Amino acid sequence: MSTGPDSASATAPLPPTPPPSFPYRLVATDLDGTLLRADDTVSVRTREALAAVTAAGAAHIIVTGRAVPWTRHILDDLGYEGLAVCGQGAQLYHAGEHRLLTSVTLDRQLAGLALSKIEAETGPLALAASRDGLDGEVLIGPGYRVLDDELPAVFVDDPAEMWAAPLNKVYIQHPELDDDALARVARATAGTLVDVVMAGAGVVEILPLGLNKATGLSLAARRLGVTAADTIAFGDMPNDIPMFAWARHGVAMANAHEELKAVADEITASNCDDGIAVVLERLLLGRPGPV
């Protein structure tokens, strides 16, 4: 039997190389300050790292404080077609189908009572509100500072307009208190009625009690057939703390808020320095790193 270089066995294609091993089945990433760089783009390196982990059998899911109307254009630009947890966990969105799967709304009566309690301590607040639904508008009340004028918003002169339809959340600002101080006061005075999170610079939010990124992520994980023990999560702000508590491993960006760094399992490079890719590449090489 011939065994030379012209034999069939010598010319047969080699079997495909198996994908690299990866210790998690789900990679959950926050959006702003985590997956997105300062210019709202995702680097080639991070895209390639995420593609490699999905090739290894893991799923990638975006978990963001943004409501769907403020998120879907970014997902479309990224070519992202999976599930996304939006609105601090209030909304589960199928990006590929452009379909809102689940949505939780804020009890407007309780929210009004909570605001009254907060304002009794702080004085008048400036408000904005995120309306429920796939096309829900963000309504901006008098005095509320919009930090990103490229995001779709509707300015209203009468604050009562914000309460006329179902809401996912209410944003609050104070003319003197910084974000951390405002969030602390709001939790202390109204924390039995609503949840309060600090989600970014100038972004303090009132949410339905018990709602957070972990509740939304757990719902998405069940649909994907994975668990908390299968999950690595990346984030940068205090609103990511529940997600870190839920996931097996929480990674804070170098640019993260100190409250999140304090509970993280490890700290990576910043969002502008491919912090997500740094960790994923290491894990793909079988190097567990910090625990």
Short mmCIF file of C-alpha atoms in Angstrom, two decimals, residues 31 53 61 72 92 95 99 105 132 139 160 175 203 211 226 237 241 265-266 269:
data_model
loop_
_atom_site.label_atom_id
_atom_site.label_comp_id
_atom_site.label_asym_id
_atom_site.label_seq_id
_atom_site.Cartn_x
_atom_site.Cartn_y
_atom_site.Cartn_z
CA LEU A 31 -22.28 49.51 27.26
CA VAL A 53 -15.27 33.69 22.77
CA ILE A 61 -25.03 39.82 26.01
CA ARG A 72 -30.98 49.98 19.47
CA LEU A 92 -35.35 42.49 27.44
CA ALA A 95 -31.74 43.07 18.67
CA ARG A 99 -38.51 43.19 19.19
CA THR A 105 -42.91 49.67 34.30
CA ASP A 132 -42.15 52.49 28.18
CA LEU A 139 -39.09 63.43 28.23
CA ALA A 160 -47.16 66.76 34.45
CA PRO A 175 -28.64 72.01 41.31
CA VAL A 203 -27.49 60.23 35.83
CA LEU A 211 -35.37 45.97 39.65
CA VAL A 226 -27.06 29.47 31.30
CA MET A 237 -20.63 52.20 37.47
CA ILE A 241 -22.96 46.19 41.45
CA ASP A 265 -13.18 40.33 41.44
CA GLU A 266 -10.60 42.05 39.28
CA ALA A 269 -7.68 48.31 31.63
#
